[in-house]
Amino acid sequence: MPNGVVFKSGMVAAIAIYGIAWMSDTYFKYAIPEFKAAITDMVQTYPWTFALALFAVSVVINSQAATAVMLLPVGISLGIPAPILVGLMPATYAYFFIPNYPSDIATVNFDVTGTTKIGKYYFNHSFMVPGLIGVVVACLVGVSVAELVIR
């Protein structure tokens, strides 16, 4: 078996992504009715909070497409306007929040300088601040552009 850093990081990434996808698919297959019930009042009062639901689910399942497939029908059924649904799609990118995504693990392994780290407290890692800024700004811009284009 090869001993290179790239091979080892790739194997860790492959195993991690399949395990996480399988676990999250199993969990959400049965949890979506309760999840929908829990967010209904919040989202109907403040439609922008649907971004929090998108983000939370994406943290767990590590898939933008699966998050969208799972939650966009919920958003439509709750009556969230199309420009908001479209504009909030960047909130489906939450891979960075918990540093368990294969690219995060590989990045830490590739960095020979030691500046890319997963922190001591799990939520103080090198990907947190840039990721949160990127998602918030992308959602704000996305909703603004969608409001202009779709309406």
mmCIF file of N, CA and C in Angstrom, residues 36-46:
data_model
loop_
_atom_site.group_PDB
_atom_site.id
_atom_site.type_symbol
_atom_site.label_atom_id
_atom_site.label_comp_id
_atom_site.label_asym_id
_atom_site.label_seq_id
_atom_site.Cartn_x
_atom_site.Cartn_y
_atom_site.Cartn_z
ATOM 1 N N LYS A 36 -39.684 19.308 10.012
ATOM 2 C CA LYS A 36 -40.607 20.257 9.390
ATOM 3 C C LYS A 36 -41.528 20.872 10.439
ATOM 4 N N ALA A 37 -42.044 20.060 11.323
ATOM 5 C CA ALA A 37 -42.931 20.565 12.376
ATOM 6 C C ALA A 37 -42.205 21.561 13.279
ATOM 7 N N ALA A 38 -40.944 21.305 13.545
ATOM 8 C CA ALA A 38 -40.177 22.161 14.451
ATOM 9 C C ALA A 38 -39.885 23.534 13.855
ATOM 10 N N ILE A 39 -39.698 23.616 12.541
ATOM 11 C CA ILE A 39 -39.312 24.899 11.943
ATOM 12 C C ILE A 39 -40.478 25.685 11.358
ATOM 13 N N THR A 40 -41.657 25.098 11.294
ATOM 14 C CA THR A 40 -42.786 25.734 10.609
ATOM 15 C C THR A 40 -43.099 27.129 11.138
ATOM 16 N N ASP A 41 -43.331 27.287 12.426
ATOM 17 C CA ASP A 41 -43.692 28.601 12.979
ATOM 18 C C ASP A 41 -42.582 29.624 12.774
ATOM 19 N N MET A 42 -41.363 29.215 13.030
ATOM 20 C CA MET A 42 -40.226 30.119 12.894
ATOM 21 C C MET A 42 -40.117 30.628 11.453
ATOM 22 N N VAL A 43 -40.183 29.720 10.496
ATOM 23 C CA VAL A 43 -39.984 30.082 9.095
ATOM 24 C C VAL A 43 -41.168 30.879 8.550
ATOM 25 N N GLN A 44 -42.373 30.583 8.986
ATOM 26 C CA GLN A 44 -43.523 31.354 8.511
ATOM 27 C C GLN A 44 -43.500 32.779 9.054
ATOM 28 N N THR A 45 -42.973 32.977 10.241
ATOM 29 C CA THR A 45 -42.861 34.320 10.811
ATOM 30 C C THR A 45 -41.676 35.077 10.214
ATOM 31 N N TYR A 46 -40.546 34.414 10.089
ATOM 32 C CA TYR A 46 -39.317 35.015 9.559
ATOM 33 C C TYR A 46 -38.758 34.114 8.463
#
